Coordinates of N, CA and C in Angstrom, one line a residue:
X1 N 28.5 -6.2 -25.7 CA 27.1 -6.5 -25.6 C 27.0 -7.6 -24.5
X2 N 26.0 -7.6 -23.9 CA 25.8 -8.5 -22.4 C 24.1 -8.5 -22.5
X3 N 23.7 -9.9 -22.1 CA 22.3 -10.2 -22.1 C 22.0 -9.4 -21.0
X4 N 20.7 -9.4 -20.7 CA 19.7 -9.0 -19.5 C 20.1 -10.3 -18.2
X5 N 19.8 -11.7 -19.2 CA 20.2 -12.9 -18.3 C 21.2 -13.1 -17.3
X6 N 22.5 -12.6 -18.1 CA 23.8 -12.4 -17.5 C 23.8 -11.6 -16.4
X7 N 23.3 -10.2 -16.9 CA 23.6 -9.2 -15.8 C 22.5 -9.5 -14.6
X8 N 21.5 -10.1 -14.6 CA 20.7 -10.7 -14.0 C 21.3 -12.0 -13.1
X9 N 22.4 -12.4 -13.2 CA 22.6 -13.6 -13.0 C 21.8 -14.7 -12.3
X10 N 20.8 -14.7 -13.8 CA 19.5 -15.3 -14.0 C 19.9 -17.1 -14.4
X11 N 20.2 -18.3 -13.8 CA 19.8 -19.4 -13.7 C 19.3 -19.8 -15.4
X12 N 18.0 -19.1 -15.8 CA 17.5 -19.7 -16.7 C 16.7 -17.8 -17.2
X13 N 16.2 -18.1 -18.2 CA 15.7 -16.5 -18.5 C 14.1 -16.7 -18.6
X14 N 13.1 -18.0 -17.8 CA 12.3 -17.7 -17.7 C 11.8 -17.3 -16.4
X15 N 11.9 -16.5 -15.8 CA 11.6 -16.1 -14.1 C 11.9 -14.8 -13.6
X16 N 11.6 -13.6 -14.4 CA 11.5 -12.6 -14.4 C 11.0 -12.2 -14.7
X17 N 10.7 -10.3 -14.1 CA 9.7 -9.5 -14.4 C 9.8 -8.4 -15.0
X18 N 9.7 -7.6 -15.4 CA 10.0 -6.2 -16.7 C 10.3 -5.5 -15.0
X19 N 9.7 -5.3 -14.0 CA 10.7 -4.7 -12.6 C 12.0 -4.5 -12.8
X20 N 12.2 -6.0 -12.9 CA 13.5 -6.5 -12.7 C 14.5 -5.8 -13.6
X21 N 14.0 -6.1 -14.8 CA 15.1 -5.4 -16.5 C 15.4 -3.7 -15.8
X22 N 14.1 -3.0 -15.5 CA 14.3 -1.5 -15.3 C 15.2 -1.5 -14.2
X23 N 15.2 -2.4 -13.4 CA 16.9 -2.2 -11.9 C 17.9 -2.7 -12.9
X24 N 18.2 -3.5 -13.8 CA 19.5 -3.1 -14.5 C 19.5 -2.2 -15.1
X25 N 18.7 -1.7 -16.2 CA 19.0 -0.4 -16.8 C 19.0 0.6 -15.8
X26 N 18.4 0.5 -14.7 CA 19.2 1.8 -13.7 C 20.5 1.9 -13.2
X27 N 20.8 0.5 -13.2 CA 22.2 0.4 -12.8 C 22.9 0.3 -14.2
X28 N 22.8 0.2 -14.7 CA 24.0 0.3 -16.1 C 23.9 0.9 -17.3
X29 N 23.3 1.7 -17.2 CA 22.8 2.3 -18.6 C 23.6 3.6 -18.2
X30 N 24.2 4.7 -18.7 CA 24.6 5.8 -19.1 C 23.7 6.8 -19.0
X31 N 22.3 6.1 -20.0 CA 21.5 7.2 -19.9 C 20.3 6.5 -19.2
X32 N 20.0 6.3 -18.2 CA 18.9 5.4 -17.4 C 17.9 5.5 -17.5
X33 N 17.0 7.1 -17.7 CA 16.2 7.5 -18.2 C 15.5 7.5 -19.6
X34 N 16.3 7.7 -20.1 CA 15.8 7.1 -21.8 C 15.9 6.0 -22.1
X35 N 16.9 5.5 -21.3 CA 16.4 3.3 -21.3 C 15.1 3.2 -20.7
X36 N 15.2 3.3 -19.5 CA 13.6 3.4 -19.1 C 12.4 3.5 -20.0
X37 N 12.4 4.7 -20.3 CA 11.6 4.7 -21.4 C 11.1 3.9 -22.1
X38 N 12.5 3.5 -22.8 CA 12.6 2.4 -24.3 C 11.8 1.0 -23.8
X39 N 12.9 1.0 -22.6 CA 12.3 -0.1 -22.0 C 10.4 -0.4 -21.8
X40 N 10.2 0.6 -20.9 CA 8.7 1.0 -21.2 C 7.9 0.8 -22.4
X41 N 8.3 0.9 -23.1 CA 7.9 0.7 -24.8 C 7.9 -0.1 -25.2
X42 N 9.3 -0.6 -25.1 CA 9.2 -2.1 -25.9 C 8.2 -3.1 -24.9
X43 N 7.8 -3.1 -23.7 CA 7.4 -3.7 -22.6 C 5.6 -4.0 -23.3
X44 N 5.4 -2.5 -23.5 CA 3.9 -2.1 -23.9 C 3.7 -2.9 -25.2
X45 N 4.6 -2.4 -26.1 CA 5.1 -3.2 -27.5 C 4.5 -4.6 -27.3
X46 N 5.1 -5.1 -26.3 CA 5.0 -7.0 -26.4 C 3.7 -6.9 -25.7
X47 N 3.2 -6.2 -25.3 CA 2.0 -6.4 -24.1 C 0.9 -6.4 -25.8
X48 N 0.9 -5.3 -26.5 CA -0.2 -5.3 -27.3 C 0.0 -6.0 -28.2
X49 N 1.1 -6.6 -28.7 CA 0.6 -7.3 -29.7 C 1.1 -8.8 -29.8
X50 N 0.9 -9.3 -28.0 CA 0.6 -10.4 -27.6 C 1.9 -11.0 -27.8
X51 N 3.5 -10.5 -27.6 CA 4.8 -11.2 -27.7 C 4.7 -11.9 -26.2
X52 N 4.4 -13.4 -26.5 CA 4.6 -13.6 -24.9 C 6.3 -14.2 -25.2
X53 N 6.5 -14.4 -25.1 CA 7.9 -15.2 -25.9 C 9.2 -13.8 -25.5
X54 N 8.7 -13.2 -24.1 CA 9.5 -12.0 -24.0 C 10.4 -12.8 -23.0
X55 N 11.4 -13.3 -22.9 CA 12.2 -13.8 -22.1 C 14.0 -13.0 -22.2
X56 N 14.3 -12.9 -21.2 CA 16.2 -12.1 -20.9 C 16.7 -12.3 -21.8
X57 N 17.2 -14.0 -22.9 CA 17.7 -13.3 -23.8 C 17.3 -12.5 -25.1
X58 N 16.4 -11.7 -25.2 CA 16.0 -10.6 -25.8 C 16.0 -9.1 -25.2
X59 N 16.8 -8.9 -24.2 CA 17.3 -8.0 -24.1 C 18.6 -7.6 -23.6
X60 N 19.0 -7.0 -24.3 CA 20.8 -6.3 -24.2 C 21.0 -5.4 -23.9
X61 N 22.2 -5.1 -23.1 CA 22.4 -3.7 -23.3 C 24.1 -4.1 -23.9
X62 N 24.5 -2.5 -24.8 CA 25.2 -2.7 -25.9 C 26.3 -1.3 -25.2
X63 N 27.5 -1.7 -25.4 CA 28.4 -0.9 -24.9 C 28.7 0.0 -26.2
X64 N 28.7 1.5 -26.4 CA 28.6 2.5 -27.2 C 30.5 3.2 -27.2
X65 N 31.5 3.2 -27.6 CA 32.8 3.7 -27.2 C 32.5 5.4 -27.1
X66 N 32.6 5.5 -25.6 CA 32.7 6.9 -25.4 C 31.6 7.3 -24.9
X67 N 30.2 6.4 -25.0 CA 28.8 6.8 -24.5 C 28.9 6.1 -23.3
X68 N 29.3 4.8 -23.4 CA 28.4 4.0 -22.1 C 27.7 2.7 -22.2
X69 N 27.1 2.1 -21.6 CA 25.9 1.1 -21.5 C 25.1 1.7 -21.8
X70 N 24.2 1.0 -22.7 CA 23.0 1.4 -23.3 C 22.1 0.2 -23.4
X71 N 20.5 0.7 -23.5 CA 19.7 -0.1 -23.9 C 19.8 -1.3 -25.5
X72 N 20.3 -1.8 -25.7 CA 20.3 -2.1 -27.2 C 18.4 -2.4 -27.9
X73 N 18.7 -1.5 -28.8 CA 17.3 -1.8 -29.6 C 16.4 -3.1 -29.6
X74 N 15.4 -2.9 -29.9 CA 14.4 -3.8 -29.3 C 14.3 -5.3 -30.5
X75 N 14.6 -6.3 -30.5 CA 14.6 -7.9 -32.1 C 13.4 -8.8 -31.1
X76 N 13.2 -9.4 -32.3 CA 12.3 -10.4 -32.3 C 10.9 -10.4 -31.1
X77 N 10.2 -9.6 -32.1 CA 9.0 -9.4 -31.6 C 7.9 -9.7 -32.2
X78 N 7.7 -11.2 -32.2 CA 6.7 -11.6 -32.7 C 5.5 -12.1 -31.8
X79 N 4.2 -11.7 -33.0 CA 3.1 -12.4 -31.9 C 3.0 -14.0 -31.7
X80 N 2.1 -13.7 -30.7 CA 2.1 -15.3 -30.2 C 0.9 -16.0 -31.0
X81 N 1.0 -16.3 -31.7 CA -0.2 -17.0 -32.4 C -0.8 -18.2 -31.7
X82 N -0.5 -18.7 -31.3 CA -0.8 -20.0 -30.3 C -1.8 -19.6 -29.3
X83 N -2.2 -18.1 -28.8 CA -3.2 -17.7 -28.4 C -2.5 -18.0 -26.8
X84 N -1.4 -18.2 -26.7 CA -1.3 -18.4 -25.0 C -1.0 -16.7 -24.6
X85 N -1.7 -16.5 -23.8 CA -1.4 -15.3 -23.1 C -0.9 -14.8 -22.0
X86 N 0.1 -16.0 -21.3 CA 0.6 -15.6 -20.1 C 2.6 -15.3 -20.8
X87 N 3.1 -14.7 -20.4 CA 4.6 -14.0 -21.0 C 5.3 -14.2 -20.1
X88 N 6.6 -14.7 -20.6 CA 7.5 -15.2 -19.7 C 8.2 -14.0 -19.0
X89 N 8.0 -12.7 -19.3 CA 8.7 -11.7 -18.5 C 7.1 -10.9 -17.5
X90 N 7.1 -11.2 -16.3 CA 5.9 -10.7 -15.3 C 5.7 -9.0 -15.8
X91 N 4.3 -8.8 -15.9 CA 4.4 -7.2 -16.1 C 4.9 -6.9 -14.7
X92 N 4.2 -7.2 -13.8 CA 4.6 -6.7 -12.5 C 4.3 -7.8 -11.2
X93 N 2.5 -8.0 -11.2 CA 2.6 -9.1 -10.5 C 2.1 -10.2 -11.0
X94 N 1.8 -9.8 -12.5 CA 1.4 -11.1 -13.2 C 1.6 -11.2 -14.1
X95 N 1.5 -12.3 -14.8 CA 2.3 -13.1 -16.6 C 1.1 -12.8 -17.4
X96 N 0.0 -11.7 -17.3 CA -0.9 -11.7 -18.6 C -0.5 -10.1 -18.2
X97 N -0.7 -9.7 -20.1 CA -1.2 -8.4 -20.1 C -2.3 -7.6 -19.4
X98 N -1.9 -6.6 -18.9 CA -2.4 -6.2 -17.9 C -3.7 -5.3 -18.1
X99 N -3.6 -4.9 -19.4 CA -5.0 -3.8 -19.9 C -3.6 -2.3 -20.1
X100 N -4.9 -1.4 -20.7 CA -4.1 -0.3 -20.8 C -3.8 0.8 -19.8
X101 N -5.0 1.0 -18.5 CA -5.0 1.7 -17.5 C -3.7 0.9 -16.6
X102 N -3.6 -0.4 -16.3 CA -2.7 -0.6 -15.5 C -1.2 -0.4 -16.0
X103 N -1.0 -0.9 -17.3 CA -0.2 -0.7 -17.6 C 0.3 0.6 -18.2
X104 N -0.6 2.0 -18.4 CA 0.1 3.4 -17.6 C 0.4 3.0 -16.0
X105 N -0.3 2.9 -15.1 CA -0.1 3.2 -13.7 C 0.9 2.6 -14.0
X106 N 1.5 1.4 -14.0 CA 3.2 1.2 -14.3 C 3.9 1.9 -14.7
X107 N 3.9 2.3 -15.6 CA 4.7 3.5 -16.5 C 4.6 4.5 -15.4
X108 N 3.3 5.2 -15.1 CA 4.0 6.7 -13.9 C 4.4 5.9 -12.5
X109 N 4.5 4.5 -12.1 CA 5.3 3.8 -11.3 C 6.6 3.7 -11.2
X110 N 6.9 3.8 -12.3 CA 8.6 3.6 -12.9 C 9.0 4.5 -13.0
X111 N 8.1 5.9 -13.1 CA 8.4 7.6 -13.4 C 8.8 7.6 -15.3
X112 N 8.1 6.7 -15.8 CA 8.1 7.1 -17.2 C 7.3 8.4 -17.1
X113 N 8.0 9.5 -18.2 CA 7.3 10.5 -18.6 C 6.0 10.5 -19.6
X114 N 4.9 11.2 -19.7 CA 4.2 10.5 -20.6 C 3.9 9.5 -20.8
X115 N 3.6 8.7 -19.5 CA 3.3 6.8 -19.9 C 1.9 6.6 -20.6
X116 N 0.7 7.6 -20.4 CA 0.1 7.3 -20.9 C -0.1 7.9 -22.6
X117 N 1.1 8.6 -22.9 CA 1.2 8.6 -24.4 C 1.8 8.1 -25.1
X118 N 3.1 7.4 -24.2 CA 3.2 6.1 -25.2 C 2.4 5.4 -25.5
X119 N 1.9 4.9 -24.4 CA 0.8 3.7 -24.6 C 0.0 4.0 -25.6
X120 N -0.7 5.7 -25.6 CA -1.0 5.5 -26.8 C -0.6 5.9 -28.0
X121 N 0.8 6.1 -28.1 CA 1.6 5.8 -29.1 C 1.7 4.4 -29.9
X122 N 1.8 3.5 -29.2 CA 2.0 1.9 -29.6 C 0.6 1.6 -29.9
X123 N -0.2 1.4 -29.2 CA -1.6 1.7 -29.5 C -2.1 1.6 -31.3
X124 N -1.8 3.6 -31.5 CA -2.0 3.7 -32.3 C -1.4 3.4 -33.4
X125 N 0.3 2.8 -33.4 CA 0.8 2.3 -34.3 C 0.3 0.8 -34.4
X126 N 0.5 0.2 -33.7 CA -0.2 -1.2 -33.7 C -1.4 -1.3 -34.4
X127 N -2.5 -0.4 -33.8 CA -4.0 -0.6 -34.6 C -3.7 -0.6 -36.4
X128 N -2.9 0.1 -36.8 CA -2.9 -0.2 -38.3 C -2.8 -1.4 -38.6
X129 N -2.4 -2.3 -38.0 CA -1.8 -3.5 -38.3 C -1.9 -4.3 -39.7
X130 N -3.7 -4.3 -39.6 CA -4.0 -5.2 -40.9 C -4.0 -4.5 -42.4
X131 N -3.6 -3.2 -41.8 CA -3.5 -2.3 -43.3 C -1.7 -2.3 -43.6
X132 N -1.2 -3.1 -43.1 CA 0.7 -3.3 -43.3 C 0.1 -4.1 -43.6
X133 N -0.6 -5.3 -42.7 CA -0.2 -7.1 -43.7 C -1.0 -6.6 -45.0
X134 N -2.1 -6.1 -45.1 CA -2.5 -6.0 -46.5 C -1.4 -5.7 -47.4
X135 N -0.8 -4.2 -47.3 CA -0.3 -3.8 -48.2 C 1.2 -4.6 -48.2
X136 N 1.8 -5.5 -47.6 CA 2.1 -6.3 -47.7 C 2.1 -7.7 -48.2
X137 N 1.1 -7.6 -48.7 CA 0.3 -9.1 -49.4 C 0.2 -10.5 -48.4
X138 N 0.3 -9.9 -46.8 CA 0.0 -11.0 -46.3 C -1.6 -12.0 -46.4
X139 N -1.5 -13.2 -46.7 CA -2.5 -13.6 -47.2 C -3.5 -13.7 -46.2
X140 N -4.6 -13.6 -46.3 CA -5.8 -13.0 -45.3 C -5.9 -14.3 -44.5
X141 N -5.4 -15.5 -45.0 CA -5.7 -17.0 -43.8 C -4.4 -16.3 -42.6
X142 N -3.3 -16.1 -43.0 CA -2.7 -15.7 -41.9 C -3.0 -14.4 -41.7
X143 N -3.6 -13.3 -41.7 CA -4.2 -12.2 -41.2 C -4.9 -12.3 -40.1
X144 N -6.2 -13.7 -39.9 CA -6.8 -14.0 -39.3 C -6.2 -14.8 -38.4
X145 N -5.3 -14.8 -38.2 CA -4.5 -15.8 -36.9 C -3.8 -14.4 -35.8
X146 N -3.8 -13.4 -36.3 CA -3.3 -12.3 -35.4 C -4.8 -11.6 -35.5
X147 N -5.7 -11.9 -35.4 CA -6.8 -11.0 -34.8 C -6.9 -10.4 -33.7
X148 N -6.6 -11.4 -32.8 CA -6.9 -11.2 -31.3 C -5.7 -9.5 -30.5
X149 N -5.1 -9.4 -31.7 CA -4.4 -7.7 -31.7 C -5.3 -6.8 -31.3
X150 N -6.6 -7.2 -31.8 CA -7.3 -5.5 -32.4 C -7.8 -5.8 -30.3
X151 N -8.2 -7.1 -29.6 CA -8.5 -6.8 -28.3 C -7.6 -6.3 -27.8
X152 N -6.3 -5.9 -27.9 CA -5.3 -5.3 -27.0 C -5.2 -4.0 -27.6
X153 N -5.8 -3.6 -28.7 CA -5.5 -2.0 -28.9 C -6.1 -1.1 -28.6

């Protein structure tokens, strides 16, 4: 397993752009296209429900015996409760979420298939949100601190 940072031989892991991660997984991934993807996803992932806290070491790719380099699955994806909205990994040419039209046009930029169904894939998984913390028993004072979700969905 090897950071994004590493293969990046990135200084520090705050000064990059989600560009950037998709030219390693082109170069090292086995399957480049379904990293892409993932990648794409998890990207959208943090865009809607406000993970600015997306920095290189949170992404890996994970050596498989007999497959290859691989994307490793997506950890610690929490929202930013602090309300800052600029993210340490650039969508493209800037540190805020971008909306949802731009952030398709990235996706068929990158040649993600379907970018605009993931997006609203995530979208629509995300919007449930307050019906998991419910049924979860998250208590409604911290329910109210991740509101600003339902603007990104």
């Amino acid at each position: 397993m090897i950071s994004f940072q590493t293969l990046l031989q990135a200084e520090g892991f705050y000064q990059m752009r989600y560009p950037d991660l998709l030219g390693v997984v082109r170069k090292y991934s086995s399957d480049p296209q379904t990293d892409a993807e993932l990648l794409y996803r998890q990207m959208v992932f943090n865009g809607v429900i406000g993970n600015t806290d997306d920095h290189l070491k949170n992404f890996w790719m994970l050596h498989q015996h007999g497959l290859g380099w691989r994307l490793s699955p997506a950890f610690d994806l929490i929202p930013d409760v602090g309300r800052r909205g600029e993210h340490v990994l650039f969508f493209d040419l800037g540190a805020y979420y971008p909306g949802r039209k731009k952030i398709e046009a990235l996706g068929k930029n990158w040649g993600i298939r379907g970018a605009e169904e993931v997006v609203a894939q995530v979208i629509a998984a995300v919007s449930d949100w307050k019906a998991e913390f419910a049924g979860a028993g998250v208590p409604e004072r911290d329910v109210r601190r991740f509101l600003d979700i339902d603007s990104r969905c």
